[in-house]
């Protein structure tokens, strides 16, 4: 079978070419060697290998994750001797074609910002595809990386993605490859350098244009209403955008539903047709694990309307390519950016149609006040680029990612410029019981011991032990007159007999008889006391004896001071009867286990305790942060 492999003939041609080049260099014919390498180099084709390895299209989709991660990596690498510019340009073209398909079909479902890069997940023909895109920083290639082997994988993955893109484009009626404008690409258009073509593209473009005009009118009407309310409340003083944001997500969803009604339905007075509700999987057993539920953006129609009525502007400090790709993949068709980021922007920063501006800088000041009576009203006041525009919502880039993962628009005031952002969590990791969850209030997830320790720490500034007033006699402690008498007897040399000053009642014969007469079965056995309880009783008896001896000698009695550490230690060592019985029951069951299973059980307990310790540390850190914020407030 391998004797008929077409690549073997190409390898033989490469070997023959290498001999020709070496002979030409041996004869000092450098020009002929360069000509041989340029004109006689065989071109390898991997089309037949792709067809053999992936007999069906679903098989190719299942193996697409590594291909996308590798191609996106090489698309962001700088050109070097090992990474030629043609390879980088090919990877960039293929990846952008794939992104255009995702934008067209609204196939992106989740995304996450991590240290390694940006994770994306898309659903194509029922297959979930997850890949990683590195940040657009300057990538320094290390000497320990073998780019020759990686280049072989890049050639194979590029051929695979070319086949997949062709099948995806033709499945939705688009021409592949799309028309590519090299001039626009040189000027930084990126996604705008591709022009999609298809049979129904013209009709769809007209429908999109009508929808854009209607969305512009509705968005502008909302902005005008916000301006009118701000003028009425503050007597002409401009109001920041995050102060006019809805208080709850439900209110914002209601506003979104009103905005998404098409123009024809609004004119006819009919209501919008509700979308089909997704199935929810309920568990019969309440103690069973929580079943995974479909996300709010699992439907392409819902995902395509998340940012549809808005007009975005991306400031120059934000990651333009990733934001443009995401907002377009979720319905937005009007995205503008600073001219320094490249051409192809929908609008500039001064456009009045902009509803949301994504910024990543400190808090922006409010615009300049209107001219007073003494100034010339005819003079045009130019707004600065670092000032807010009234009626425009300013958010940080994380708002886009969190809104996509949540499936609905998040509160814009939580992501305002200069605000402390909420935690950005991975959408693929669900918090389990007992683990730390930053989205849940601290009081709902802390244990009873942690709550008691927090209460002890709150009382640290107060007096922990109540002290009696001067001259006050406390029960169990001798009075001043009795202590003075003991002092005089000691000074006079009188010996203190054993038991003097103490009322000791000895057992009589009658009482012993009564004890003997009591039935034994009436005495209830409470179990053996633990070692800690016996130590506590012994220490209490010793402390009482030392107290009596100190009083007899006339020394002052210093009551032991209960510190915060001792109280916390006592709270940790305290166990209820049910907890002790449960621990004893587990100990007995553990004794009956085989050695192998017992070792496995001990490892499980150890790993769970480590996880509990980590969660406790995170909760303690959050508790300190909340206390510091409360102290500043």
Coordinates of C-alpha atoms in Angstrom, one line a residue:
X1 CA 0.0 0.0 0.0
X2 CA 2.8 2.4 0.9
X3 CA 4.6 1.7 -2.4
X4 CA 1.9 3.6 -4.2
X5 CA 1.9 6.6 -1.8
X6 CA 2.3 9.8 -3.9
X7 CA 4.4 11.5 -1.2
X8 CA 7.2 8.9 -1.6
X9 CA 7.9 10.1 -5.1
X10 CA 8.0 13.6 -3.9
X11 CA 10.5 12.6 -1.2
X12 CA 12.7 11.0 -3.9
X13 CA 12.5 14.2 -5.9
X14 CA 13.6 16.2 -2.9
X15 CA 16.6 13.8 -2.3
X16 CA 17.6 14.1 -6.0
X17 CA 17.3 17.9 -5.8
X18 CA 19.5 18.0 -2.7
X19 CA 22.2 16.1 -4.5
X20 CA 22.1 18.6 -7.4
X21 CA 22.4 21.6 -5.1
X22 CA 25.3 20.0 -3.2
X23 CA 27.1 19.3 -6.5
X24 CA 26.6 22.9 -7.7
X25 CA 27.9 24.3 -4.5
X26 CA 30.9 22.0 -4.7
X27 CA 31.7 23.5 -8.2
X28 CA 31.2 27.0 -6.7
X29 CA 28.1 27.5 -8.9
X30 CA 26.0 29.4 -6.3
X31 CA 23.7 30.9 -8.9
X32 CA 22.8 27.5 -10.3
X33 CA 22.2 26.1 -6.8
X34 CA 19.8 29.0 -6.0
X35 CA 18.0 28.5 -9.3
X36 CA 17.6 24.7 -8.7
X37 CA 16.2 25.4 -5.2
X38 CA 13.7 28.0 -6.6
X39 CA 12.4 26.2 -9.7
X40 CA 12.9 22.5 -9.1
X41 CA 11.6 22.2 -5.5
X42 CA 8.7 19.7 -5.5
X43 CA 5.4 20.8 -4.0
X44 CA 3.7 18.5 -1.6
X45 CA 0.0 18.0 -1.6
X46 CA -1.8 16.5 1.4
X47 CA -5.3 16.4 0.0
X48 CA -5.5 12.7 -0.4
X49 CA -4.3 12.2 3.2
X50 CA -7.1 14.4 4.5
X51 CA -9.6 12.4 2.6
X52 CA -8.2 9.1 3.9
X53 CA -7.9 10.2 7.5
X54 CA -11.4 11.8 7.8
X55 CA -13.9 9.7 5.8
X56 CA -16.8 11.9 7.1
X57 CA -17.1 15.6 7.8
X58 CA -18.1 15.0 11.4
X59 CA -14.7 13.3 11.9
X60 CA -12.9 16.4 10.7
X61 CA -14.9 18.6 13.0
X62 CA -14.0 16.5 16.0
X63 CA -10.3 16.8 15.2
X64 CA -10.4 20.5 14.6
X65 CA -9.5 21.8 18.1
X66 CA -5.7 21.2 17.8
X67 CA -5.7 22.5 14.2
X68 CA -7.4 25.8 15.2
X69 CA -5.1 26.3 18.2
X70 CA -2.0 25.7 16.1
X71 CA -3.1 27.9 13.2
X72 CA -4.1 30.8 15.5
X73 CA -0.7 30.5 17.2
X74 CA 1.2 30.8 13.9
X75 CA -1.1 33.6 12.7
X76 CA 0.2 35.8 15.6
X77 CA 3.9 34.9 15.4
X78 CA 6.5 37.3 13.9
X79 CA 8.2 36.3 10.7
X80 CA 11.6 34.7 11.2
X81 CA 13.9 32.5 9.3
X82 CA 12.1 29.4 10.6
X83 CA 8.6 30.9 10.2
X84 CA 8.3 32.4 6.7
X85 CA 5.9 35.2 6.0
X86 CA 3.9 33.1 3.5
X87 CA 3.1 30.6 6.3
X88 CA 1.9 33.4 8.6
X89 CA -0.2 34.9 5.8
X90 CA -1.8 31.6 5.0
X91 CA -2.7 30.9 8.7
X92 CA -4.2 34.4 9.0
X93 CA -6.3 34.0 5.9
X94 CA -7.7 30.6 6.9
X95 CA -8.5 31.6 10.5
X96 CA -10.3 34.8 9.4
X97 CA -12.3 32.8 6.9
X98 CA -13.3 30.5 9.8
X99 CA -14.2 33.5 12.0
X100 CA -16.4 34.9 9.2
X101 CA -18.4 31.6 9.1
X102 CA -18.9 31.8 12.9
X103 CA -20.1 35.4 12.6
X104 CA -22.5 34.5 9.8
X105 CA -24.0 31.6 11.6
X106 CA -23.7 32.9 15.2
X107 CA -22.1 29.6 16.2
X108 CA -20.0 31.0 19.1
X109 CA -21.3 29.9 22.5
X110 CA -18.8 30.6 25.3
X111 CA -15.5 32.5 25.7
X112 CA -13.0 33.0 28.5
X113 CA -10.1 35.3 29.2
X114 CA -7.2 33.3 30.7
X115 CA -3.5 33.8 31.3
X116 CA -2.6 31.7 28.3
X117 CA -4.9 33.5 25.9
X118 CA -8.6 33.7 25.0
X119 CA -10.6 30.5 24.9
X120 CA -13.5 30.2 22.4
X121 CA -16.2 27.5 22.1
X122 CA -18.4 27.1 19.0
X123 CA -21.0 24.6 18.1
X124 CA -20.9 23.4 14.5
X125 CA -23.4 20.7 13.4
X126 CA -23.8 19.5 16.9
X127 CA -20.0 19.3 17.7
X128 CA -18.5 21.5 20.4
X129 CA -15.2 22.9 19.3
X130 CA -12.8 24.6 21.8
X131 CA -9.6 26.4 20.8
X132 CA -7.2 28.9 22.2
X133 CA -6.1 32.2 20.7
X134 CA -3.0 33.9 22.1
X135 CA -3.0 37.5 23.0
X136 CA -1.5 39.9 20.4
X137 CA 1.7 40.6 22.2
X138 CA 5.2 40.3 20.8
X139 CA 5.9 36.6 20.7
X140 CA 9.6 35.7 21.3
X141 CA 10.4 32.3 19.8
X142 CA 12.8 30.3 22.0
X143 CA 15.8 28.3 20.7
X144 CA 14.4 25.1 22.2
X145 CA 11.4 25.0 19.9
X146 CA 11.8 22.8 16.8
X147 CA 9.8 24.8 14.2
X148 CA 10.7 22.3 11.5
X149 CA 8.4 19.7 13.1
X150 CA 5.8 22.3 13.9
X151 CA 5.8 23.5 10.3
X152 CA 4.9 20.0 9.2
X153 CA 1.9 20.1 11.5
X154 CA 1.0 23.5 10.2
X155 CA 1.0 22.3 6.6
X156 CA -1.3 19.4 7.5
X157 CA -3.7 21.5 9.7
X158 CA -3.9 24.3 7.1
X159 CA -5.0 21.7 4.4
X160 CA -7.5 20.4 6.9
X161 CA -9.0 23.8 7.7
X162 CA -9.2 24.7 4.0
X163 CA -11.3 21.6 3.4
X164 CA -13.5 22.4 6.4
X165 CA -14.0 26.0 5.4
X166 CA -15.0 25.0 1.9
X167 CA -17.6 22.6 3.3
X168 CA -18.9 25.1 5.8
X169 CA -19.2 28.0 3.3
X170 CA -21.0 25.9 0.7
X171 CA -23.4 24.5 3.3
X172 CA -24.8 28.0 3.9
X173 CA -24.8 29.1 0.2
X174 CA -21.6 31.2 0.2
X175 CA -18.8 31.2 -2.4
X176 CA -15.4 29.8 -1.2
X177 CA -12.9 31.3 -1.1
X178 CA -14.4 34.7 -0.3
X179 CA -13.1 37.8 -2.1
X180 CA -10.0 39.2 -0.4
X181 CA -8.9 42.8 -0.7
X182 CA -5.1 42.9 -0.3
X183 CA -5.0 46.7 -0.1
X184 CA -7.5 46.8 2.8
X185 CA -5.6 44.1 4.5
X186 CA -2.4 46.1 4.3
X187 CA -4.2 49.1 5.9
X188 CA -5.3 46.9 8.9
X189 CA -8.9 46.0 7.9
X190 CA -8.5 42.4 9.0
X191 CA -12.0 41.0 9.0
X192 CA -13.2 43.8 6.8
X193 CA -10.8 42.8 4.0
X194 CA -13.0 39.8 3.2
X195 CA -16.2 40.2 1.1
X196 CA -18.6 37.3 1.3
X197 CA -20.5 36.3 -1.9
X198 CA -23.6 34.1 -2.3
X199 CA -26.8 33.6 -4.2
X200 CA -29.0 35.4 -1.6
X201 CA -26.5 37.9 -0.4
X202 CA -28.1 41.0 -2.1
X203 CA -31.6 40.3 -0.6
X204 CA -30.1 39.6 2.8
X205 CA -28.0 42.8 2.6
X206 CA -31.2 44.8 1.9
X207 CA -33.0 43.2 4.9
X208 CA -30.0 43.9 7.1
X209 CA -29.9 47.5 6.0
X210 CA -33.6 48.0 6.9
X211 CA -33.0 46.4 10.2
X212 CA -30.0 48.6 10.9
X213 CA -32.1 51.8 10.2
X214 CA -34.8 50.6 12.5
X215 CA -32.3 49.7 15.3
X216 CA -30.6 53.1 14.9
X217 CA -33.9 54.9 15.4
X218 CA -34.8 52.9 18.5
X219 CA -31.4 53.2 20.0
X220 CA -31.3 56.9 19.3
X221 CA -34.8 57.3 20.9
X222 CA -33.6 55.5 24.0
X223 CA -30.6 57.8 24.2
X224 CA -32.8 60.9 23.8
X225 CA -35.1 59.7 26.6
X226 CA -32.1 59.3 28.9
X227 CA -30.9 62.8 28.1
X228 CA -34.3 64.3 28.7
X229 CA -34.6 62.6 32.1
X230 CA -31.1 63.7 33.1
X231 CA -31.9 67.3 32.1
X232 CA -35.1 67.2 34.1
X233 CA -33.5 65.8 37.2
X234 CA -30.3 67.8 37.3
X235 CA -31.4 71.0 35.6
X236 CA -29.2 70.7 32.6
X237 CA -26.2 69.1 34.2
X238 CA -25.0 66.1 32.2
X239 CA -25.3 62.7 33.8
X240 CA -22.9 59.8 33.5
X241 CA -24.1 56.8 31.6
X242 CA -23.7 54.3 34.4
X243 CA -26.0 56.3 36.7
X244 CA -28.8 55.8 34.2
X245 CA -28.3 52.1 33.9
X246 CA -31.1 49.8 35.0
X247 CA -31.0 48.6 38.5
X248 CA -31.6 44.9 37.8
X249 CA -30.9 42.6 35.0
X250 CA -34.6 41.9 34.6
X251 CA -35.3 45.5 33.9
X252 CA -32.6 45.6 31.3
X253 CA -34.0 42.4 29.7
X254 CA -37.4 44.1 29.5
X255 CA -35.9 47.0 27.7
X256 CA -34.1 44.7 25.3
X257 CA -37.3 42.8 24.5
X258 CA -38.9 46.2 23.6
X259 CA -36.0 47.0 21.4
X260 CA -35.9 43.7 19.5
X261 CA -39.5 44.1 18.1
X262 CA -39.2 44.6 14.3
X263 CA -40.6 47.7 12.7
X264 CA -43.4 45.9 10.9
X265 CA -44.8 44.3 14.1
X266 CA -44.6 47.6 16.0
X267 CA -46.6 49.4 13.3
X268 CA -49.2 46.7 13.2
X269 CA -49.5 46.6 17.0
X270 CA -48.8 42.9 17.2
X271 CA -46.6 41.4 19.9
X272 CA -43.3 39.7 19.2
X273 CA -43.5 35.9 18.7
X274 CA -41.9 34.3 21.8
X275 CA -38.9 32.1 21.1
X276 CA -39.1 28.3 21.8
X277 CA -38.1 27.6 25.3
X278 CA -35.2 25.1 25.8
X279 CA -35.7 21.9 27.7
X280 CA -34.6 21.9 31.3
X281 CA -33.3 18.6 32.8
X282 CA -34.7 18.1 36.3
X283 CA -33.2 15.4 38.7
X284 CA -35.6 13.0 40.4
X285 CA -33.3 12.4 43.4
X286 CA -32.7 15.6 45.4
X287 CA -29.4 14.2 46.6
X288 CA -28.1 13.5 43.1
X289 CA -25.6 15.6 41.2
X290 CA -26.9 18.7 39.4
X291 CA -27.5 18.0 35.7
X292 CA -26.0 20.3 33.1
X293 CA -28.6 22.7 31.6
X294 CA -28.5 24.2 28.2
X295 CA -27.2 27.8 28.1
X296 CA -29.2 30.8 27.2
X297 CA -27.2 31.2 24.0
X298 CA -27.5 27.6 22.9
X299 CA -29.9 28.7 20.2
X300 CA -28.4 30.6 17.3
X301 CA -31.4 32.9 17.0
X302 CA -31.0 34.0 20.7
X303 CA -27.3 34.4 20.4
X304 CA -27.7 36.5 17.2
X305 CA -29.8 39.1 19.1
X306 CA -27.7 39.7 22.1
X307 CA -25.9 42.9 20.7
X308 CA -28.1 43.4 17.7
X309 CA -29.7 46.8 18.5
X310 CA -26.5 48.4 19.6
X311 CA -23.7 50.4 18.0
X312 CA -20.3 49.8 19.5
X313 CA -17.1 51.9 19.5
X314 CA -13.8 50.4 20.5
X315 CA -11.2 52.6 22.0
X316 CA -7.7 52.3 20.9
X317 CA -6.5 50.7 24.1
X318 CA -8.9 47.7 23.8
X319 CA -8.2 44.4 21.9
X320 CA -10.0 45.4 18.7
X321 CA -9.9 42.1 16.8
X322 CA -11.3 39.9 19.5
X323 CA -14.0 42.4 20.5
X324 CA -15.0 43.0 16.9
X325 CA -15.3 39.2 16.3
X326 CA -17.4 38.6 19.4
X327 CA -19.9 41.5 19.1
X328 CA -20.4 40.7 15.4
X329 CA -20.8 37.0 16.2
X330 CA -23.6 37.9 18.6
X331 CA -25.6 40.1 16.3
X332 CA -24.0 43.5 16.2
X333 CA -23.4 44.9 12.7
X334 CA -22.2 48.4 13.6
X335 CA -18.7 48.4 15.1
X336 CA -16.4 51.4 15.0
X337 CA -12.9 52.0 16.3
X338 CA -10.2 54.5 16.3
X339 CA -8.6 55.2 13.0
X340 CA -5.2 54.3 14.4
X341 CA -6.4 50.7 14.7
X342 CA -7.0 50.3 11.0
X343 CA -9.6 51.1 8.4
X344 CA -13.0 49.6 7.9
X345 CA -14.6 51.2 11.0
X346 CA -18.4 51.8 10.8
X347 CA -18.1 55.2 12.5
X348 CA -15.8 57.5 14.5
X349 CA -15.9 58.4 18.1
X350 CA -18.0 61.5 17.7
X351 CA -20.8 59.7 15.9
X352 CA -24.1 60.2 17.7
X353 CA -25.4 56.8 16.8
X354 CA -23.0 55.1 19.2
X355 CA -24.8 53.4 22.1
X356 CA -21.9 51.6 23.8
X357 CA -18.2 52.5 24.0
X358 CA -15.7 50.0 25.3
X359 CA -12.8 51.6 27.1
X360 CA -10.0 50.2 29.3
X361 CA -8.7 53.3 31.1
X362 CA -9.4 55.0 34.4
X363 CA -12.6 56.8 35.1
X364 CA -13.5 59.3 32.5
X365 CA -14.5 62.8 33.5
X366 CA -17.8 64.3 32.7
X367 CA -18.1 66.6 29.7
X368 CA -17.4 70.3 30.0
X369 CA -20.4 72.4 31.3
X370 CA -22.4 74.5 28.8
X371 CA -21.3 78.1 28.2
X372 CA -22.5 80.7 30.8
X373 CA -24.2 84.0 30.1
X374 CA -21.0 85.9 29.9
X375 CA -19.5 83.6 27.1
X376 CA -20.3 83.8 23.5
X377 CA -23.1 81.2 22.7
X378 CA -22.2 81.2 19.0
X379 CA -18.7 79.7 19.7
X380 CA -18.5 76.0 19.1
X381 CA -17.2 74.0 22.1
X382 CA -15.3 70.9 21.0
X383 CA -15.6 67.9 23.2
X384 CA -12.3 66.2 24.3
X385 CA -11.6 62.6 23.4
X386 CA -11.2 61.7 27.1
X387 CA -14.6 63.0 28.2
X388 CA -17.9 61.2 28.4
X389 CA -20.6 61.7 25.9
X390 CA -24.1 62.1 27.5
X391 CA -26.4 59.2 26.7
X392 CA -23.6 56.8 25.8
X393 CA -22.9 53.7 27.9
X394 CA -19.2 53.2 28.8
X395 CA -18.1 49.7 29.8
X396 CA -14.9 47.8 30.2
X397 CA -14.0 44.9 27.8
X398 CA -14.9 42.3 30.4
X399 CA -18.6 43.3 30.1
X400 CA -18.7 41.7 26.6
X401 CA -17.3 38.4 27.8
X402 CA -19.5 38.2 30.9
X403 CA -22.6 39.1 28.9
X404 CA -21.9 36.3 26.4
X405 CA -21.2 33.7 29.1
X406 CA -24.4 34.7 31.0
X407 CA -26.5 34.7 27.9
X408 CA -27.9 38.2 28.8
X409 CA -26.7 41.7 29.2
X410 CA -25.0 42.4 32.5
X411 CA -25.5 45.6 34.5
X412 CA -23.3 48.3 32.8
X413 CA -22.7 50.2 36.1
X414 CA -20.7 47.2 37.5
X415 CA -18.3 47.5 34.5
X416 CA -18.0 51.3 34.3
X417 CA -14.5 52.8 33.7
X418 CA -12.5 52.8 37.0
X419 CA -14.9 50.4 38.8
X420 CA -13.7 47.2 40.5
X421 CA -14.8 44.5 38.1
X422 CA -16.7 41.4 39.2
X423 CA -14.8 38.1 39.2
X424 CA -14.4 36.7 35.7
X425 CA -15.1 32.9 36.0
X426 CA -14.6 30.1 33.5
X427 CA -18.0 29.1 32.0
X428 CA -16.8 25.4 31.8
X429 CA -16.1 25.1 35.5
X430 CA -19.1 24.8 37.8
X431 CA -18.7 25.3 41.6
X432 CA -19.2 22.2 43.7
X433 CA -20.6 21.9 47.1
X434 CA -18.1 23.0 49.8
X435 CA -15.9 24.8 47.3
X436 CA -15.4 28.6 47.2
X437 CA -17.8 30.4 44.9
X438 CA -17.1 34.1 44.5
X439 CA -20.6 34.8 43.1
X440 CA -22.3 33.6 46.3
X441 CA -22.4 35.8 49.4
X442 CA -19.9 34.8 52.0
X443 CA -22.5 34.2 54.7
X444 CA -24.2 31.5 52.6
X445 CA -21.1 29.4 52.0
X446 CA -19.0 29.7 55.2
X447 CA -19.1 26.9 57.8
X448 CA -20.4 27.2 61.3
X449 CA -16.9 27.2 62.7
X450 CA -15.8 30.0 60.4
X451 CA -18.9 32.0 61.4
X452 CA -18.0 31.5 65.1
X453 CA -14.4 32.5 64.4
X454 CA -15.6 35.6 62.6
X455 CA -17.8 36.5 65.6
X456 CA -14.8 36.1 68.0
X457 CA -12.6 38.3 65.8
X458 CA -15.3 40.9 65.8
X459 CA -15.3 41.0 69.6
X460 CA -11.6 41.3 69.8
X461 CA -11.7 45.0 70.6
X462 CA -14.2 44.5 73.5
X463 CA -13.4 43.2 77.0
X464 CA -13.2 39.5 76.7
X465 CA -13.4 38.8 80.5
X466 CA -15.7 40.7 82.8
X467 CA -13.8 41.9 85.9
X468 CA -15.5 42.5 89.3
X469 CA -15.5 45.8 91.1
X470 CA -13.0 46.6 93.9
X471 CA -13.9 45.0 97.2
X472 CA -16.6 42.8 95.6
X473 CA -16.8 39.3 96.8
X474 CA -17.3 36.7 94.1
X475 CA -18.8 33.3 94.7
X476 CA -16.1 30.7 95.2
X477 CA -13.4 33.2 96.3
X478 CA -12.6 34.1 99.9
X479 CA -13.6 37.5 101.3
X480 CA -11.1 40.1 102.5
X481 CA -11.7 39.4 106.3
X482 CA -11.1 35.7 105.9
X483 CA -7.9 36.3 103.9
X484 CA -6.7 38.7 106.6
X485 CA -7.3 36.1 109.3
X486 CA -5.3 33.6 107.4
X487 CA -2.4 36.1 107.0
X488 CA -2.3 36.7 110.8
X489 CA -2.3 33.0 111.5
X490 CA 0.6 32.5 109.1
X491 CA 2.5 35.3 110.6
X492 CA 1.9 34.0 114.1
X493 CA 3.4 30.7 113.1
X494 CA 0.1 28.7 113.5
X495 CA 0.1 25.6 111.4
X496 CA -2.8 25.1 109.1
X497 CA -4.3 21.7 109.5
X498 CA -5.4 19.8 106.5
X499 CA -8.9 20.9 105.4
X500 CA -9.0 24.0 107.6
X501 CA -11.2 26.7 106.1
X502 CA -13.0 24.2 103.9
X503 CA -16.3 22.6 104.5
X504 CA -15.8 18.9 103.7
X505 CA -18.7 16.5 104.2
X506 CA -17.6 13.0 104.8
X507 CA -19.8 10.0 104.0
X508 CA -21.7 8.5 106.9
X509 CA -22.5 4.9 107.2
X510 CA -26.2 5.7 106.5
X511 CA -25.4 7.4 103.3
X512 CA -23.2 4.5 102.2
X513 CA -26.0 2.1 102.9
X514 CA -28.4 4.2 100.9
X515 CA -25.9 4.1 98.0
X516 CA -25.6 0.4 98.3
X517 CA -29.4 0.1 98.3
X518 CA -29.8 2.0 94.9
X519 CA -30.3 -0.4 92.0
X520 CA -27.5 -0.5 89.5
X521 CA -29.8 -0.6 86.5
X522 CA -31.1 2.9 87.2
X523 CA -27.7 4.4 86.6
X524 CA -27.4 5.5 83.0
X525 CA -24.0 5.0 81.4
X526 CA -23.0 8.0 79.3
X527 CA -20.0 6.3 77.7
X528 CA -16.3 6.8 78.3
X529 CA -15.2 10.3 78.4
X530 CA -12.7 11.3 75.8
X531 CA -9.1 12.2 76.5
X532 CA -9.7 15.9 75.9
X533 CA -12.6 16.0 78.4
X534 CA -10.5 14.2 81.1
X535 CA -7.7 16.7 80.5
X536 CA -10.1 19.6 80.9
X537 CA -11.4 18.2 84.2
X538 CA -7.9 17.6 85.6
X539 CA -6.8 21.1 84.6
X540 CA -9.8 22.6 86.2
X541 CA -9.1 20.7 89.5
X542 CA -5.5 21.8 89.5
X543 CA -6.4 25.4 88.9
X544 CA -8.8 25.4 91.8
X545 CA -6.2 23.9 94.1
X546 CA -3.7 26.5 93.1
X547 CA -6.3 29.2 93.7
X548 CA -7.0 28.0 97.2
X549 CA -3.2 27.7 98.0
X550 CA -2.7 31.3 96.8
X551 CA -5.5 32.6 98.9
X552 CA -4.1 30.9 102.0
X553 CA -0.7 32.5 101.4
X554 CA -2.3 35.9 101.0
X555 CA -1.2 36.2 97.4
X556 CA -3.2 38.1 94.8
X557 CA -5.2 35.9 92.5
X558 CA -4.7 36.7 88.8
X559 CA -7.5 35.3 86.8
X560 CA -6.4 33.7 83.6
X561 CA -6.9 36.0 80.6
X562 CA -8.9 34.5 77.8
X563 CA -7.2 35.5 74.5
X564 CA -8.5 35.4 71.0
X565 CA -6.3 32.4 70.1
X566 CA -7.6 30.4 73.1
X567 CA -11.2 31.1 72.2
X568 CA -10.6 30.1 68.5
X569 CA -8.8 26.9 69.6
X570 CA -11.6 26.0 72.0
X571 CA -14.1 26.5 69.2
X572 CA -12.1 24.3 66.8
X573 CA -11.8 21.5 69.4
X574 CA -15.5 21.6 70.4
X575 CA -17.5 18.9 68.8
X576 CA -21.2 18.0 69.2
X577 CA -22.4 14.6 70.2
X578 CA -23.6 13.8 66.7
X579 CA -20.2 14.7 65.2
X580 CA -18.4 12.4 67.7
X581 CA -20.8 9.6 67.0
X582 CA -20.3 10.1 63.2
X583 CA -16.6 10.1 63.6
X584 CA -16.7 6.9 65.7
X585 CA -19.0 5.2 63.1
X586 CA -16.6 6.1 60.3
X587 CA -13.7 4.8 62.3
X588 CA -15.4 1.4 62.8
X589 CA -16.3 1.2 59.1
X590 CA -12.8 2.0 58.2
X591 CA -11.5 -0.8 60.4
X592 CA -13.7 -3.3 58.4
X593 CA -12.3 -2.2 55.0
X594 CA -9.6 -4.1 53.2
X595 CA -6.1 -2.6 53.2
X596 CA -6.3 -1.5 49.6
X597 CA -9.6 0.2 49.9
X598 CA -8.6 1.8 53.2
X599 CA -5.6 3.4 51.6
X600 CA -7.7 4.7 48.8
X601 CA -10.2 6.1 51.2
X602 CA -7.4 7.9 53.2
X603 CA -6.2 9.5 49.9
X604 CA -9.7 10.7 49.1
X605 CA -10.1 12.2 52.6
X606 CA -6.7 13.8 52.3
X607 CA -7.4 15.4 48.9
X608 CA -10.8 16.6 50.2
X609 CA -9.3 18.2 53.2
X610 CA -6.7 20.0 51.0
X611 CA -9.6 21.4 48.9
X612 CA -11.4 22.5 52.0
X613 CA -8.3 24.2 53.3
X614 CA -7.9 26.1 50.0
X615 CA -11.5 27.1 50.0
X616 CA -11.2 28.3 53.6
X617 CA -8.2 30.4 52.7
X618 CA -10.1 32.0 49.8
X619 CA -13.0 32.8 52.1
X620 CA -10.7 34.2 54.7
X621 CA -9.1 36.4 52.0
X622 CA -12.5 37.6 50.9
X623 CA -13.5 38.3 54.4
X624 CA -10.5 40.5 55.0
X625 CA -11.2 42.4 51.8
X626 CA -14.8 43.0 52.7
X627 CA -13.8 44.2 56.2
X628 CA -11.3 46.6 54.7
X629 CA -13.9 48.0 52.3
X630 CA -16.4 48.4 55.2
X631 CA -13.7 50.2 57.2
X632 CA -13.0 52.7 54.4
X633 CA -16.7 53.3 53.9

